[in-house]
Short mmCIF file of C-alpha atoms in Angstrom, two decimals:
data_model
loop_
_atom_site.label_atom_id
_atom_site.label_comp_id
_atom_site.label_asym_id
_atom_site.label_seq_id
_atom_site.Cartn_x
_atom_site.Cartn_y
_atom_site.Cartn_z
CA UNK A 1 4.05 -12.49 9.77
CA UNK A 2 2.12 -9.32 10.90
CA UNK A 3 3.04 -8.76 14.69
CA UNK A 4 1.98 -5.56 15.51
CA UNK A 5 0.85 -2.41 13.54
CA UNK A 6 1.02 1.32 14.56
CA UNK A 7 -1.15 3.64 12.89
CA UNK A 8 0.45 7.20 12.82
CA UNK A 9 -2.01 9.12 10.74
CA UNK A 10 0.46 11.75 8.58
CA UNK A 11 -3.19 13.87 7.57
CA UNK A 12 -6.47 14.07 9.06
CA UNK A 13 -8.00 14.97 5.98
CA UNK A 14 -6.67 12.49 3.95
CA UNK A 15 -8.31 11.39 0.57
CA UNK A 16 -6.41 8.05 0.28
CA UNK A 17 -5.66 6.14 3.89
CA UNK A 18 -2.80 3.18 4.00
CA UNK A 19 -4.79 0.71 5.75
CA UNK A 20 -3.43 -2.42 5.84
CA UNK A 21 1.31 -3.38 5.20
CA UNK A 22 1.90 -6.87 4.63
CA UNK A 23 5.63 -6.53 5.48
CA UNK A 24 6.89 -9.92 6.73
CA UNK A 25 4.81 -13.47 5.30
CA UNK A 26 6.66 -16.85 6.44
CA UNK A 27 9.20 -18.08 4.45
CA UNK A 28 10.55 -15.80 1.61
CA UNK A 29 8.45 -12.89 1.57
CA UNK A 30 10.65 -11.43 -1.82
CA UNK A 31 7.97 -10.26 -4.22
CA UNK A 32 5.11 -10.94 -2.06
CA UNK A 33 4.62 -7.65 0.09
CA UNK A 34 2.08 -5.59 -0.46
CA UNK A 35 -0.04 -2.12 0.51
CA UNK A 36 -3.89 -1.91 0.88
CA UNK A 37 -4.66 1.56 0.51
CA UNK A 38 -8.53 2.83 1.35
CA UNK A 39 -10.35 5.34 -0.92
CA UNK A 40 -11.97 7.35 1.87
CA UNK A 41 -13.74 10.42 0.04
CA UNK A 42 -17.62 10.51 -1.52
CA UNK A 43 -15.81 10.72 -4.95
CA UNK A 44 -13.53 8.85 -7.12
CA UNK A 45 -9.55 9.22 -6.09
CA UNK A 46 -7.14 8.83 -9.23
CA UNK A 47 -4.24 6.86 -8.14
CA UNK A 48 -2.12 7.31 -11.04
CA UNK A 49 -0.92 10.79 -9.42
CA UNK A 50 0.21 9.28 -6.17
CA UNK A 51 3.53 7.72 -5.10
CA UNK A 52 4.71 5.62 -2.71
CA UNK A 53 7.59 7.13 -0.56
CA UNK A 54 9.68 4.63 1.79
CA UNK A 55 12.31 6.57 3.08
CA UNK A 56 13.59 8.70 1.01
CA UNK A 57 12.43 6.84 -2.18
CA UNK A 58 9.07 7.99 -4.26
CA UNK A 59 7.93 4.41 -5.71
CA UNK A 60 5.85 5.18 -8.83
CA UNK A 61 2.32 3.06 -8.80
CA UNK A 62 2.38 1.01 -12.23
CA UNK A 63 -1.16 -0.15 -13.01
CA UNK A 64 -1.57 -4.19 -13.41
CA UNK A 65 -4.99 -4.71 -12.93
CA UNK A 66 -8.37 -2.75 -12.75
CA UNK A 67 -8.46 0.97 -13.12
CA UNK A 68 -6.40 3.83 -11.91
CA UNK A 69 -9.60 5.62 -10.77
CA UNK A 70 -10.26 4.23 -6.69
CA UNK A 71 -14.53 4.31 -6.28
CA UNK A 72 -15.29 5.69 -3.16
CA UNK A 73 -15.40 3.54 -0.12
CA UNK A 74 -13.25 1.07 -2.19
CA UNK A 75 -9.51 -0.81 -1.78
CA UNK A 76 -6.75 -1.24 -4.10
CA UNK A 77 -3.53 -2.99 -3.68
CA UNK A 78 0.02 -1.96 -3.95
CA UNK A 79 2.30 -5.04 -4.68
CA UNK A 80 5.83 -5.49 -5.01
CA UNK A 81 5.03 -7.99 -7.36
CA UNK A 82 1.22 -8.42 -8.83
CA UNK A 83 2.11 -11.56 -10.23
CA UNK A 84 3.05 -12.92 -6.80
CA UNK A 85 0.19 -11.23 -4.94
CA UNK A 86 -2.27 -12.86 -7.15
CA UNK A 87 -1.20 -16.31 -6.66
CA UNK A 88 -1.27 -16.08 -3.19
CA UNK A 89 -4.47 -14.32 -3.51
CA UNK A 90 -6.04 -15.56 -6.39
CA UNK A 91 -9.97 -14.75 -4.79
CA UNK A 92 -8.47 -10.95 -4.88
CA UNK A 93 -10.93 -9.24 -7.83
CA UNK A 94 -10.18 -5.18 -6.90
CA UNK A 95 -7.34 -2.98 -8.38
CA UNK A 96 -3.44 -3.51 -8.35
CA UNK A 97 -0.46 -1.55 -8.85
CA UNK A 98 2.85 -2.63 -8.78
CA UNK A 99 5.88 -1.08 -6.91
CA UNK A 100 9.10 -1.80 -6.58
CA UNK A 101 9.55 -1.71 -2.62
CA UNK A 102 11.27 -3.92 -0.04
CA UNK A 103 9.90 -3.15 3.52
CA UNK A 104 11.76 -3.87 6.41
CA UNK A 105 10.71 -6.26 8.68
CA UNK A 106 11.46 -4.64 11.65
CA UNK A 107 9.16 -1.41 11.01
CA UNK A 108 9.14 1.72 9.07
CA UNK A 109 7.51 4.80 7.98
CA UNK A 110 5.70 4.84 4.69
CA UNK A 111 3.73 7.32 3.10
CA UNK A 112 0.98 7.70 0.14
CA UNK A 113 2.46 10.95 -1.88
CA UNK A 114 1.39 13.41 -5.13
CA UNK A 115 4.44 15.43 -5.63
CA UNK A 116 6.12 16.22 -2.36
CA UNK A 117 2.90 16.47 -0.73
CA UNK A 118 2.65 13.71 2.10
CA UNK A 119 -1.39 12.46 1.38
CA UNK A 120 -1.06 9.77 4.28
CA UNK A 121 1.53 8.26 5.91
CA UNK A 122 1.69 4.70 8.20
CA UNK A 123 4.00 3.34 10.59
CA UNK A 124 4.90 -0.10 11.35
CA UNK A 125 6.95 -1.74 14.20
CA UNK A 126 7.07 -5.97 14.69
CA UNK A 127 6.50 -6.33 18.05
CA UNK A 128 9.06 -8.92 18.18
#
């Protein structure tokens, strides 16, 4: 369960914003965390450049669903397990990547990355 969120914006000018960490569902939430990320330029963003970096670890985006290129104004998911994600969301019609992450449930930095260049970063906490 989502307690609190902190938004720590890591660049003002961001193409690609983290905007919404499912980190903690009830019950067993192995395989079933996931990472909206928010296209927020007047173009297309293509995702298969980025990485997802938690800690010290670049997670590579795998495509499962849709298209690597994000339309503008548009959301795609990041999934530790697409399979997983869509049963719980089987409405969800947009674009998903897998990743193989495990976010803590007591917060952490993550960040959206191409190369070593930090495109956005997010900050969690559980306010419990």
């Amino acid at each position: 369960m989502i307690s609190s969120l902190l938004f720590l914006p890591g660049s003002v000018l961001a193409q690609v914003s983290i905007s919404e960490v499912m980190y903690d569902l009830p019950d067993a939430d192995s395989g079933r965390e996931w990472i909206e990320v928010y296209n927020r330029e007047g173009e297309a963003v293509d995702l298969s450049k980025y990485s997802l970096r938690e800690g010290s670890t670049n997670h590579k985006l795998v495509l499962s669903k849709g298209t690597t290129l994000l339309p503008p104004g548009a959301l795609a998911i990041i999934a530790d397990d697409a399979t997983k994600f869509l049963a719980d969301n089987p409405n969800f019609s947009g674009t998903i990547f897998n990743s193989a992450f495990s976010l803590s449930n007591s917060g952490e930095a993550i960040s959206l990355v191409i190369g070593s260049s930090t495109i956005n970063s997010f900050s969690y906490t559980s306010a419990i």
